[in-house]
mmCIF file of C-alpha atoms in Angstrom:
data_model
loop_
_atom_site.group_PDB
_atom_site.id
_atom_site.type_symbol
_atom_site.label_atom_id
_atom_site.label_comp_id
_atom_site.label_asym_id
_atom_site.label_seq_id
_atom_site.Cartn_x
_atom_site.Cartn_y
_atom_site.Cartn_z
ATOM 1 C CA MET A 1 -0.004 -0.426 -0.030
ATOM 2 C CA SER A 2 1.059 3.616 -0.731
ATOM 3 C CA ALA A 3 1.370 5.933 1.799
ATOM 4 C CA ALA A 4 -0.741 7.877 0.283
ATOM 5 C CA ASP A 5 -3.485 6.112 0.430
ATOM 6 C CA HIS A 6 -3.724 6.919 3.973
ATOM 7 C CA HIS A 7 -4.848 10.534 3.422
ATOM 8 C CA VAL A 8 -8.092 9.311 2.545
ATOM 9 C CA PRO A 9 -10.332 9.961 5.147
ATOM 10 C CA GLU A 10 -12.300 6.859 6.619
ATOM 11 C CA GLU A 11 -15.971 8.662 6.073
ATOM 12 C CA VAL A 12 -14.925 8.661 2.206
ATOM 13 C CA TYR A 13 -14.378 4.602 2.374
ATOM 14 C CA ARG A 14 -17.418 4.105 4.331
ATOM 15 C CA GLY A 15 -19.171 5.833 2.118
ATOM 16 C CA LEU A 16 -18.120 4.370 -1.297
ATOM 17 C CA THR A 17 -18.405 1.037 0.307
ATOM 18 C CA GLU A 18 -22.197 1.712 1.828
ATOM 19 C CA SER A 19 -23.105 2.721 -1.851
ATOM 20 C CA VAL A 20 -21.709 -0.431 -3.161
ATOM 21 C CA ARG A 21 -24.055 -2.386 -0.733
ATOM 22 C CA ARG A 22 -27.049 -1.066 -1.936
ATOM 23 C CA LEU A 23 -26.157 -1.323 -5.463
ATOM 24 C CA VAL A 24 -25.800 -5.225 -4.564
ATOM 25 C CA ASP A 25 -29.076 -5.281 -2.756
ATOM 26 C CA VAL A 26 -30.852 -3.348 -5.378
ATOM 27 C CA THR A 27 -28.915 -5.309 -8.236
ATOM 28 C CA ILE A 28 -30.368 -8.663 -6.384
ATOM 29 C CA ARG A 29 -33.999 -7.230 -6.236
ATOM 30 C CA SER A 30 -34.301 -4.930 -9.170
ATOM 31 C CA GLU A 31 -37.631 -5.736 -11.971
ATOM 32 C CA ALA A 32 -36.042 -3.725 -14.630
ATOM 33 C CA ASP A 33 -36.204 -4.259 -17.958
ATOM 34 C CA ALA A 34 -32.859 -6.116 -19.661
ATOM 35 C CA ALA A 35 -32.217 -2.705 -21.632
ATOM 36 C CA THR A 36 -32.005 -0.523 -18.351
ATOM 37 C CA LEU A 37 -29.820 -3.559 -16.612
ATOM 38 C CA THR A 38 -27.686 -3.321 -19.474
ATOM 39 C CA ALA A 39 -26.975 0.125 -19.436
ATOM 40 C CA VAL A 40 -26.736 0.124 -15.891
ATOM 41 C CA ARG A 41 -23.706 -2.335 -16.087
ATOM 42 C CA ALA A 42 -21.999 -0.302 -18.242
ATOM 43 C CA THR A 43 -21.914 2.542 -15.649
ATOM 44 C CA ILE A 44 -20.688 -0.006 -12.997
ATOM 45 C CA ASP A 45 -17.819 -1.504 -15.271
ATOM 46 C CA ASP A 46 -16.924 2.230 -15.970
ATOM 47 C CA ALA A 47 -17.035 2.617 -12.101
ATOM 48 C CA ALA A 48 -14.961 -0.355 -11.923
ATOM 49 C CA GLU A 49 -12.332 0.547 -14.422
ATOM 50 C CA GLU A 50 -11.980 3.733 -12.579
ATOM 51 C CA LEU A 51 -11.125 2.185 -9.361
ATOM 52 C CA GLY A 52 -8.814 -0.151 -11.160
ATOM 53 C CA ARG A 53 -6.781 2.863 -12.594
ATOM 54 C CA ALA A 54 -5.113 3.214 -9.242
ATOM 55 C CA PRO A 55 -2.792 0.505 -8.090
ATOM 56 C CA LEU A 56 -4.753 -2.162 -6.701
ATOM 57 C CA ALA A 57 -3.701 -4.039 -2.945
ATOM 58 C CA ASP A 58 -3.888 -8.052 -2.971
ATOM 59 C CA TYR A 59 -5.856 -7.353 0.150
ATOM 60 C CA PHE A 60 -6.285 -4.958 3.062
ATOM 61 C CA GLY A 61 -6.229 -7.099 6.400
ATOM 62 C CA ASN A 62 -5.501 -4.540 9.047
ATOM 63 C CA GLN A 63 -4.520 -1.366 8.976
ATOM 64 C CA PRO A 64 -3.067 0.956 11.649
ATOM 65 C CA ALA A 65 -5.645 4.095 12.743
ATOM 66 C CA SER A 66 -4.782 7.165 14.015
ATOM 67 C CA ASP A 67 -5.288 6.135 17.569
ATOM 68 C CA GLY A 68 -2.289 3.342 17.264
ATOM 69 C CA SER A 69 -4.986 0.515 17.304
ATOM 70 C CA SER A 70 -5.324 -1.088 14.184
ATOM 71 C CA ARG A 71 -9.002 -1.799 12.078
ATOM 72 C CA ALA A 72 -9.995 -4.543 9.832
ATOM 73 C CA TRP A 73 -10.647 -2.721 6.566
ATOM 74 C CA GLY A 74 -11.267 -6.263 4.425
ATOM 75 C CA ASN A 75 -12.913 -8.562 6.832
ATOM 76 C CA VAL A 76 -16.097 -9.784 5.573
ATOM 77 C CA VAL A 77 -18.101 -9.105 8.735
ATOM 78 C CA MET A 78 -17.173 -6.039 9.950
ATOM 79 C CA GLY A 79 -14.681 -4.277 7.265
ATOM 80 C CA LEU A 80 -14.711 -0.817 6.883
ATOM 81 C CA ARG A 81 -14.192 -1.286 2.992
ATOM 82 C CA ASN A 82 -16.308 -4.316 2.370
ATOM 83 C CA PRO A 83 -19.778 -4.292 1.141
ATOM 84 C CA PHE A 84 -20.321 -7.522 1.972
ATOM 85 C CA ALA A 85 -19.938 -6.772 6.022
ATOM 86 C CA PRO A 86 -23.112 -6.010 6.781
ATOM 87 C CA PRO A 87 -21.582 -4.344 8.894
ATOM 88 C CA LEU A 88 -21.592 -6.246 12.091
ATOM 89 C CA ILE A 89 -20.860 -4.110 14.955
ATOM 90 C CA VAL A 90 -19.902 -6.104 18.406
ATOM 91 C CA HIS A 91 -20.385 -4.387 21.718
ATOM 92 C CA HIS A 92 -18.400 -5.703 24.262
ATOM 93 C CA GLY A 93 -20.049 -5.937 28.005
ATOM 94 C CA ALA A 94 -17.448 -5.431 31.085
ATOM 95 C CA ASP A 95 -17.943 -9.151 31.739
ATOM 96 C CA GLY A 96 -16.698 -10.025 28.170
ATOM 97 C CA HIS A 97 -20.127 -10.996 26.607
ATOM 98 C CA ALA A 98 -20.257 -9.619 23.113
ATOM 99 C CA TRP A 99 -23.313 -8.394 21.504
ATOM 100 C CA ALA A 100 -24.627 -6.827 18.107
ATOM 101 C CA ASP A 101 -27.539 -6.068 15.891
ATOM 102 C CA VAL A 102 -27.941 -6.269 12.498
ATOM 103 C CA VAL A 103 -30.480 -6.168 9.529
ATOM 104 C CA LEU A 104 -29.854 -8.712 6.820
ATOM 105 C CA GLY A 105 -31.369 -8.030 3.491
ATOM 106 C CA ALA A 106 -31.922 -10.064 0.462
ATOM 107 C CA ALA A 107 -27.910 -10.702 -0.523
ATOM 108 C CA TYR A 108 -27.625 -13.061 2.441
ATOM 109 C CA GLU A 109 -30.479 -15.370 1.363
ATOM 110 C CA GLY A 110 -30.302 -19.651 1.184
ATOM 111 C CA PRO A 111 -33.665 -20.999 1.899
ATOM 112 C CA PRO A 112 -36.334 -18.472 0.500
ATOM 113 C CA GLY A 113 -37.069 -15.277 2.810
ATOM 114 C CA HIS A 114 -34.532 -16.948 5.086
ATOM 115 C CA VAL A 115 -30.884 -16.148 6.228
ATOM 116 C CA HIS A 116 -28.260 -18.960 4.911
ATOM 117 C CA GLY A 117 -27.631 -21.618 7.644
ATOM 118 C CA GLY A 118 -23.670 -20.764 6.338
ATOM 119 C CA ILE A 119 -24.173 -17.079 7.119
ATOM 120 C CA CYS A 120 -25.538 -17.944 10.589
ATOM 121 C CA ALA A 121 -22.010 -19.945 11.102
ATOM 122 C CA LEU A 122 -20.303 -16.892 9.588
ATOM 123 C CA LEU A 123 -21.649 -14.378 12.497
ATOM 124 C CA LEU A 124 -21.850 -16.811 15.355
ATOM 125 C CA ASP A 125 -17.934 -17.894 14.394
ATOM 126 C CA HIS A 126 -17.547 -13.999 14.278
ATOM 127 C CA MET A 127 -19.028 -13.245 17.693
ATOM 128 C CA LEU A 128 -17.587 -16.413 19.672
ATOM 129 C CA GLY A 129 -14.385 -15.370 17.926
ATOM 130 C CA ALA A 130 -14.444 -11.582 19.584
ATOM 131 C CA THR A 131 -15.283 -13.004 23.304
ATOM 132 C CA ALA A 132 -12.472 -14.630 22.665
ATOM 133 C CA HIS A 133 -9.786 -12.018 21.111
ATOM 134 C CA GLU A 134 -7.782 -9.804 23.502
ATOM 135 C CA PRO A 135 -5.993 -6.854 22.908
ATOM 136 C CA GLY A 136 -3.021 -7.958 20.838
ATOM 137 C CA ARG A 137 -3.711 -11.608 21.217
ATOM 138 C CA PRO A 138 -6.120 -12.907 18.329
ATOM 139 C CA ALA A 139 -7.842 -15.899 18.793
ATOM 140 C CA VAL A 140 -8.610 -18.569 16.356
ATOM 141 C CA THR A 141 -11.009 -20.648 15.660
ATOM 142 C CA GLY A 142 -10.492 -24.626 16.420
ATOM 143 C CA THR A 143 -14.038 -25.820 16.596
ATOM 144 C CA LEU A 144 -17.469 -24.245 15.641
ATOM 145 C CA THR A 145 -20.573 -26.324 16.403
ATOM 146 C CA VAL A 146 -23.745 -24.834 15.210
ATOM 147 C CA ARG A 147 -27.245 -25.891 16.121
ATOM 148 C CA TYR A 148 -30.120 -24.790 13.895
ATOM 149 C CA GLU A 149 -33.015 -24.675 15.944
ATOM 150 C CA ALA A 150 -35.234 -22.702 13.582
ATOM 151 C CA GLY A 151 -35.195 -20.555 10.172
ATOM 152 C CA THR A 152 -33.888 -17.475 10.346
ATOM 153 C CA PRO A 153 -35.868 -15.052 8.506
ATOM 154 C CA LEU A 154 -34.349 -11.847 6.602
ATOM 155 C CA GLY A 155 -34.349 -8.749 8.292
ATOM 156 C CA PRO A 156 -33.360 -7.785 12.002
ATOM 157 C CA LEU A 157 -30.988 -10.138 14.091
ATOM 158 C CA HIS A 158 -29.454 -9.956 16.879
ATOM 159 C CA ALA A 159 -26.535 -11.722 17.817
ATOM 160 C CA GLU A 160 -25.248 -12.539 21.244
ATOM 161 C CA ALA A 161 -21.855 -14.649 22.723
ATOM 162 C CA ARG A 162 -19.941 -15.244 25.733
ATOM 163 C CA ILE A 163 -17.038 -16.976 27.388
ATOM 164 C CA ASP A 164 -18.383 -20.016 29.051
ATOM 165 C CA ARG A 165 -14.302 -20.824 30.124
ATOM 166 C CA VAL A 166 -10.759 -20.670 29.759
ATOM 167 C CA GLU A 167 -8.527 -23.674 29.751
ATOM 168 C CA GLY A 168 -4.777 -21.880 29.273
ATOM 169 C CA ARG A 169 -5.187 -20.726 25.449
ATOM 170 C CA LYS A 170 -8.033 -22.564 25.073
ATOM 171 C CA VAL A 171 -11.489 -20.367 24.923
ATOM 172 C CA PHE A 172 -14.703 -22.344 25.072
ATOM 173 C CA ALA A 173 -17.439 -19.576 24.035
ATOM 174 C CA VAL A 174 -21.468 -20.032 23.074
ATOM 175 C CA GLY A 175 -23.475 -17.734 21.309
ATOM 176 C CA HIS A 176 -26.899 -17.479 19.763
ATOM 177 C CA LEU A 177 -29.127 -15.583 17.080
ATOM 178 C CA ALA A 178 -32.403 -14.716 17.807
ATOM 179 C CA THR A 179 -35.281 -12.829 16.236
ATOM 180 C CA ASP A 180 -38.019 -10.935 18.257
ATOM 181 C CA ALA A 181 -39.609 -14.405 18.342
ATOM 182 C CA GLY A 182 -36.670 -16.174 19.684
ATOM 183 C CA VAL A 183 -33.698 -17.880 19.415
ATOM 184 C CA THR A 184 -32.818 -19.360 16.184
ATOM 185 C CA VAL A 185 -29.185 -20.789 15.904
ATOM 186 C CA ARG A 186 -27.347 -21.640 18.338
ATOM 187 C CA ALA A 187 -23.299 -22.305 18.648
ATOM 188 C CA ASP A 188 -20.646 -23.030 21.231
ATOM 189 C CA GLY A 189 -17.060 -23.023 19.969
ATOM 190 C CA VAL A 190 -13.246 -23.868 21.244
ATOM 191 C CA PHE A 191 -10.604 -20.677 20.175
ATOM 192 C CA PHE A 192 -7.009 -20.824 20.676
ATOM 193 C CA ARG A 193 -5.655 -17.277 21.509
ATOM 194 C CA GLN A 194 -2.374 -16.792 19.984
ATOM 195 C CA GLY A 195 0.956 -15.558 21.106
ATOM 196 C CA MET B 1 -42.583 -10.148 -9.455
ATOM 197 C CA SER B 2 -43.750 -9.226 -12.583
ATOM 198 C CA ALA B 3 -44.604 -11.624 -15.567
ATOM 199 C CA ALA B 4 -42.352 -8.864 -17.361
ATOM 200 C CA ASP B 5 -39.035 -9.638 -15.733
ATOM 201 C CA HIS B 6 -39.076 -13.601 -16.793
ATOM 202 C CA HIS B 7 -38.422 -11.754 -20.370
ATOM 203 C CA VAL B 8 -34.999 -10.887 -19.190
ATOM 204 C CA PRO B 9 -32.706 -13.463 -20.786
ATOM 205 C CA GLU B 10 -30.805 -15.083 -17.853
ATOM 206 C CA GLU B 11 -27.407 -13.682 -19.384
ATOM 207 C CA VAL B 12 -28.030 -10.368 -18.633
ATOM 208 C CA TYR B 13 -28.784 -10.827 -14.981
ATOM 209 C CA ARG B 14 -25.502 -13.141 -14.782
ATOM 210 C CA GLY B 15 -23.613 -10.006 -16.487
ATOM 211 C CA LEU B 16 -24.632 -7.470 -14.621
ATOM 212 C CA THR B 17 -23.915 -9.677 -11.312
ATOM 213 C CA GLU B 18 -20.183 -10.593 -12.427
ATOM 214 C CA SER B 19 -19.859 -6.475 -12.686
ATOM 215 C CA VAL B 20 -21.040 -6.022 -9.557
ATOM 216 C CA ARG B 21 -18.700 -8.414 -8.114
ATOM 217 C CA ARG B 22 -15.929 -7.244 -9.873
ATOM 218 C CA LEU B 23 -16.889 -3.718 -8.225
ATOM 219 C CA VAL B 24 -16.770 -4.958 -4.897
ATOM 220 C CA ASP B 25 -12.946 -6.754 -4.994
ATOM 221 C CA VAL B 26 -11.943 -2.786 -6.279
ATOM 222 C CA THR B 27 -13.927 -1.101 -3.758
ATOM 223 C CA ILE B 28 -11.888 -3.347 -1.297
ATOM 224 C CA ARG B 29 -8.700 -2.951 -2.974
ATOM 225 C CA SER B 30 -8.283 0.221 -4.856
ATOM 226 C CA GLU B 31 -6.166 2.804 -3.566
ATOM 227 C CA ALA B 32 -7.486 5.290 -5.771
ATOM 228 C CA ASP B 33 -7.192 9.034 -3.897
ATOM 229 C CA ALA B 34 -9.785 10.259 -1.998
ATOM 230 C CA ALA B 35 -11.380 12.842 -4.902
ATOM 231 C CA THR B 36 -11.637 9.941 -7.840
ATOM 232 C CA LEU B 37 -13.464 7.423 -5.054
ATOM 233 C CA THR B 38 -16.109 10.379 -4.298
ATOM 234 C CA ALA B 39 -16.176 10.693 -7.955
ATOM 235 C CA VAL B 40 -16.855 7.041 -8.544
ATOM 236 C CA ARG B 41 -19.250 6.555 -5.691
ATOM 237 C CA ALA B 42 -21.883 9.463 -7.355
ATOM 238 C CA THR B 43 -21.650 7.316 -10.425
ATOM 239 C CA ILE B 44 -22.600 3.900 -8.110
ATOM 240 C CA ASP B 45 -25.503 6.176 -6.525
ATOM 241 C CA ASP B 46 -26.480 6.801 -9.735
ATOM 242 C CA ALA B 47 -26.669 3.079 -11.263
ATOM 243 C CA ALA B 48 -28.443 1.967 -7.676
ATOM 244 C CA GLU B 49 -31.155 4.864 -8.487
ATOM 245 C CA GLU B 50 -31.977 3.940 -11.797
ATOM 246 C CA LEU B 51 -32.185 0.006 -10.376
ATOM 247 C CA GLY B 52 -34.479 1.238 -7.790
ATOM 248 C CA ARG B 53 -36.591 3.272 -10.303
ATOM 249 C CA ALA B 54 -38.336 0.091 -11.151
ATOM 250 C CA PRO B 55 -40.623 -2.395 -9.148
ATOM 251 C CA LEU B 56 -38.141 -4.418 -6.306
ATOM 252 C CA ALA B 57 -38.620 -7.583 -4.851
ATOM 253 C CA ASP B 58 -38.167 -8.178 -1.053
ATOM 254 C CA TYR B 59 -35.955 -11.398 -1.760
ATOM 255 C CA PHE B 60 -35.926 -13.627 -5.154
ATOM 256 C CA GLY B 61 -35.862 -17.023 -3.721
ATOM 257 C CA ASN B 62 -36.023 -19.663 -6.441
ATOM 258 C CA GLN B 63 -37.367 -19.122 -9.687
ATOM 259 C CA PRO B 64 -38.606 -21.229 -12.574
ATOM 260 C CA ALA B 65 -36.697 -22.334 -15.060
ATOM 261 C CA SER B 66 -37.518 -22.792 -18.984
ATOM 262 C CA ASP B 67 -37.113 -25.930 -18.527
ATOM 263 C CA GLY B 68 -39.442 -26.485 -15.169
ATOM 264 C CA SER B 69 -37.095 -27.134 -12.488
ATOM 265 C CA SER B 70 -36.176 -24.568 -10.007
ATOM 266 C CA ARG B 71 -33.024 -22.057 -9.737
ATOM 267 C CA ALA B 72 -31.801 -20.269 -6.674
ATOM 268 C CA TRP B 73 -31.642 -16.172 -7.763
ATOM 269 C CA GLY B 74 -30.758 -15.182 -4.578
ATOM 270 C CA ASN B 75 -28.815 -17.495 -2.815
ATOM 271 C CA VAL B 76 -25.706 -16.054 -1.414
ATOM 272 C CA VAL B 77 -23.141 -18.930 -2.448
ATOM 273 C CA MET B 78 -24.654 -20.015 -5.765
ATOM 274 C CA GLY B 79 -27.521 -17.638 -6.984
ATOM 275 C CA LEU B 80 -27.574 -16.067 -10.439
ATOM 276 C CA ARG B 81 -28.330 -12.867 -9.454
ATOM 277 C CA ASN B 82 -26.483 -12.203 -5.896
ATOM 278 C CA PRO B 83 -23.178 -10.767 -6.603
ATOM 279 C CA PHE B 84 -21.777 -12.050 -3.005
ATOM 280 C CA ALA B 85 -22.068 -15.454 -4.368
ATOM 281 C CA PRO B 86 -18.154 -16.279 -5.843
ATOM 282 C CA PRO B 87 -20.571 -18.228 -7.033
ATOM 283 C CA LEU B 88 -19.707 -21.624 -5.924
ATOM 284 C CA ILE B 89 -20.552 -24.313 -9.026
ATOM 285 C CA VAL B 90 -21.685 -27.729 -7.047
ATOM 286 C CA HIS B 91 -21.146 -30.659 -9.499
ATOM 287 C CA HIS B 92 -22.690 -34.258 -8.474
ATOM 288 C CA GLY B 93 -20.796 -37.471 -8.850
ATOM 289 C CA ALA B 94 -22.718 -40.421 -9.081
ATOM 290 C CA ASP B 95 -22.233 -41.912 -5.706
ATOM 291 C CA GLY B 96 -23.788 -38.900 -4.259
ATOM 292 C CA HIS B 97 -20.345 -37.220 -3.750
ATOM 293 C CA ALA B 98 -20.563 -33.300 -4.649
ATOM 294 C CA TRP B 99 -17.678 -31.282 -5.035
ATOM 295 C CA ALA B 100 -16.801 -27.736 -6.369
ATOM 296 C CA ASP B 101 -13.760 -25.623 -6.994
ATOM 297 C CA VAL B 102 -13.663 -21.881 -6.827
ATOM 298 C CA VAL B 103 -11.504 -18.527 -6.222
ATOM 299 C CA LEU B 104 -11.942 -16.331 -3.011
ATOM 300 C CA GLY B 105 -10.611 -13.280 -3.297
ATOM 301 C CA ALA B 106 -10.575 -10.254 -0.954
ATOM 302 C CA ALA B 107 -14.156 -9.871 -0.575
ATOM 303 C CA TYR B 108 -13.943 -13.066 1.855
ATOM 304 C CA GLU B 109 -11.382 -12.343 3.810
ATOM 305 C CA GLY B 110 -10.928 -12.395 7.794
ATOM 306 C CA PRO B 111 -7.349 -13.078 9.019
ATOM 307 C CA PRO B 112 -5.655 -11.180 7.192
ATOM 308 C CA GLY B 113 -4.708 -12.969 3.440
ATOM 309 C CA HIS B 114 -6.754 -15.911 4.615
ATOM 310 C CA VAL B 115 -10.689 -16.791 3.940
ATOM 311 C CA HIS B 116 -12.471 -15.774 6.835
ATOM 312 C CA GLY B 117 -13.437 -19.120 8.939
ATOM 313 C CA GLY B 118 -17.329 -18.091 8.788
ATOM 314 C CA ILE B 119 -16.831 -18.227 4.867
ATOM 315 C CA CYS B 120 -15.024 -22.215 5.534
ATOM 316 C CA ALA B 121 -18.688 -22.856 7.321
ATOM 317 C CA LEU B 122 -20.502 -20.987 4.671
ATOM 318 C CA LEU B 123 -19.207 -23.001 1.948
ATOM 319 C CA LEU B 124 -19.179 -26.351 4.072
ATOM 320 C CA ASP B 125 -22.606 -25.955 5.361
ATOM 321 C CA HIS B 126 -23.459 -25.354 1.212
ATOM 322 C CA MET B 127 -21.416 -28.451 0.139
ATOM 323 C CA LEU B 128 -22.379 -30.811 2.719
ATOM 324 C CA GLY B 129 -26.630 -29.721 2.708
ATOM 325 C CA ALA B 130 -26.238 -29.913 -1.730
ATOM 326 C CA THR B 131 -25.323 -34.230 -1.225
ATOM 327 C CA ALA B 132 -28.716 -34.616 0.972
ATOM 328 C CA HIS B 133 -30.588 -32.611 -1.326
ATOM 329 C CA GLU B 134 -32.632 -34.572 -3.409
ATOM 330 C CA PRO B 135 -34.849 -33.362 -6.302
ATOM 331 C CA GLY B 136 -38.152 -31.698 -4.842
ATOM 332 C CA ARG B 137 -36.811 -32.860 -1.332
ATOM 333 C CA PRO B 138 -34.812 -30.511 -0.004
ATOM 334 C CA ALA B 139 -32.893 -30.924 3.255
ATOM 335 C CA VAL B 140 -32.172 -28.723 6.268
ATOM 336 C CA THR B 141 -29.230 -28.013 7.921
ATOM 337 C CA GLY B 142 -29.637 -29.504 11.933
ATOM 338 C CA THR B 143 -26.430 -29.528 13.232
ATOM 339 C CA LEU B 144 -22.744 -28.581 11.451
ATOM 340 C CA THR B 145 -19.267 -28.970 12.954
ATOM 341 C CA VAL B 146 -16.379 -27.105 11.455
ATOM 342 C CA ARG B 147 -12.817 -28.216 12.578
ATOM 343 C CA TYR B 148 -10.615 -25.337 11.223
ATOM 344 C CA GLU B 149 -6.530 -27.717 10.930
ATOM 345 C CA ALA B 150 -4.899 -24.658 9.375
ATOM 346 C CA GLY B 151 -5.409 -21.319 8.171
ATOM 347 C CA THR B 152 -7.519 -20.882 4.183
ATOM 348 C CA PRO B 153 -4.996 -18.552 2.246
ATOM 349 C CA LEU B 154 -7.375 -16.332 -0.258
ATOM 350 C CA GLY B 155 -7.168 -17.652 -3.814
ATOM 351 C CA PRO B 156 -8.197 -21.186 -5.708
ATOM 352 C CA LEU B 157 -9.862 -23.800 -2.901
ATOM 353 C CA HIS B 158 -11.447 -26.976 -3.728
ATOM 354 C CA ALA B 159 -14.485 -28.333 -2.185
ATOM 355 C CA GLU B 160 -15.635 -31.692 -1.485
ATOM 356 C CA ALA B 161 -18.830 -33.523 0.766
ATOM 357 C CA ARG B 162 -20.190 -36.600 0.784
ATOM 358 C CA ILE B 163 -22.955 -39.065 2.258
ATOM 359 C CA ASP B 164 -21.514 -40.525 5.272
ATOM 360 C CA ARG B 165 -24.862 -42.449 6.093
ATOM 361 C CA VAL B 166 -28.939 -42.083 6.359
ATOM 362 C CA GLU B 167 -31.151 -42.932 9.260
ATOM 363 C CA GLY B 168 -34.824 -41.936 7.483
ATOM 364 C CA ARG B 169 -34.959 -38.784 7.386
ATOM 365 C CA LYS B 170 -31.495 -37.844 8.631
ATOM 366 C CA VAL B 171 -28.398 -37.791 6.782
ATOM 367 C CA PHE B 172 -24.942 -37.845 7.856
ATOM 368 C CA ALA B 173 -22.565 -35.850 5.767
ATOM 369 C CA VAL B 174 -18.696 -35.019 6.072
ATOM 370 C CA GLY B 175 -16.724 -32.737 3.806
ATOM 371 C CA HIS B 176 -13.997 -30.608 3.814
ATOM 372 C CA LEU B 177 -11.905 -27.679 2.003
ATOM 373 C CA ALA B 178 -8.464 -28.064 0.134
ATOM 374 C CA THR B 179 -5.810 -26.132 -1.137
ATOM 375 C CA ASP B 180 -2.794 -27.763 -3.118
ATOM 376 C CA ALA B 181 -0.924 -27.944 0.081
ATOM 377 C CA GLY B 182 -3.957 -30.271 1.507
ATOM 378 C CA VAL B 183 -6.848 -30.232 3.439
ATOM 379 C CA THR B 184 -7.208 -26.714 5.708
ATOM 380 C CA VAL B 185 -11.021 -27.552 7.378
ATOM 381 C CA ARG B 186 -13.270 -30.274 7.943
ATOM 382 C CA ALA B 187 -16.922 -30.615 8.584
ATOM 383 C CA ASP B 188 -19.530 -33.006 9.819
ATOM 384 C CA GLY B 189 -23.300 -32.264 9.651
ATOM 385 C CA VAL B 190 -26.754 -33.366 9.734
ATOM 386 C CA PHE B 191 -29.666 -33.262 7.542
ATOM 387 C CA PHE B 192 -33.081 -33.456 7.586
ATOM 388 C CA ARG B 193 -34.894 -34.321 4.242
ATOM 389 C CA GLN B 194 -38.701 -32.395 4.227
ATOM 390 C CA GLY B 195 -41.374 -33.553 2.873
#
């Protein structure tokens, strides 16, 4: 990455990412006719060409933030620059418990009208992992078990996770996804703290 | 959905989806300056507005194909109209075994340079589920267990799954993801056949 890149304010990245996320949503849902879709495609190709005229990083990983911490830019669950990320904003309680509220639209579909079971697993892996992370000491997933108790409709979703117990570098975490109607998916996982 | 929508050739949807997928990739990776990013954002907003001028479906689910079968249009793993879908093209062997080859780019990142563990779970849920599906008789995931044996680098990836055994409506499936260097993630799951 060039040093120049750091002069781009985060709001610019956030705004562009939001716009592309919205484009993805209407790309899936639009009932426009073939002529409109073809014309829009040409516009999108021009936009991609314009972005591609600058150097392209292989991937972005974590970038230093102005406060000395690092931020995940490319991360598919919460990356600032990744339109696939809903994004999931994880909140941490004082007791190590973590939660997030998110709204999943048409882009996350599996069974008609429902969140793909694998997307539920993606969110739960991320939530459970978030409880195991410590500053400067990331944790990697060892095993994740996901139990599907009910279908998860597209729409608003609440996610929670907490540490069940710690044995040396192994962190045992549990969590669930829920709608207003109750829990739909539960998970437990074993995470390994690094370093 | 309006009947008119069915007059849009699949190639038009496929092409638009491919273009948006490419836009997502360069959105993440571009090192363009703030002025360029801001100008491109305006173009993308125009494109999204144009698509949104037509009626918008809530979601697309499965659509009838001309041959009488149905196709998952919105599906986040293999949907024709979903830019988030890599897409994963699942091949089926005569013995019920399934495989797929896919290349995952920056949009699927978790740890820097690596596929997000939850994306591995998403692909494996889909692959294992694909072995359990029968024509007209879909299967839903009961439990999925994912074991991470090594990090999965971004790039080309091979996925495989097969049925281990069937007990009534319960299908026990196993599978893995592998790079050229070997297996990185293994999974087993229990799926329930419907109907």
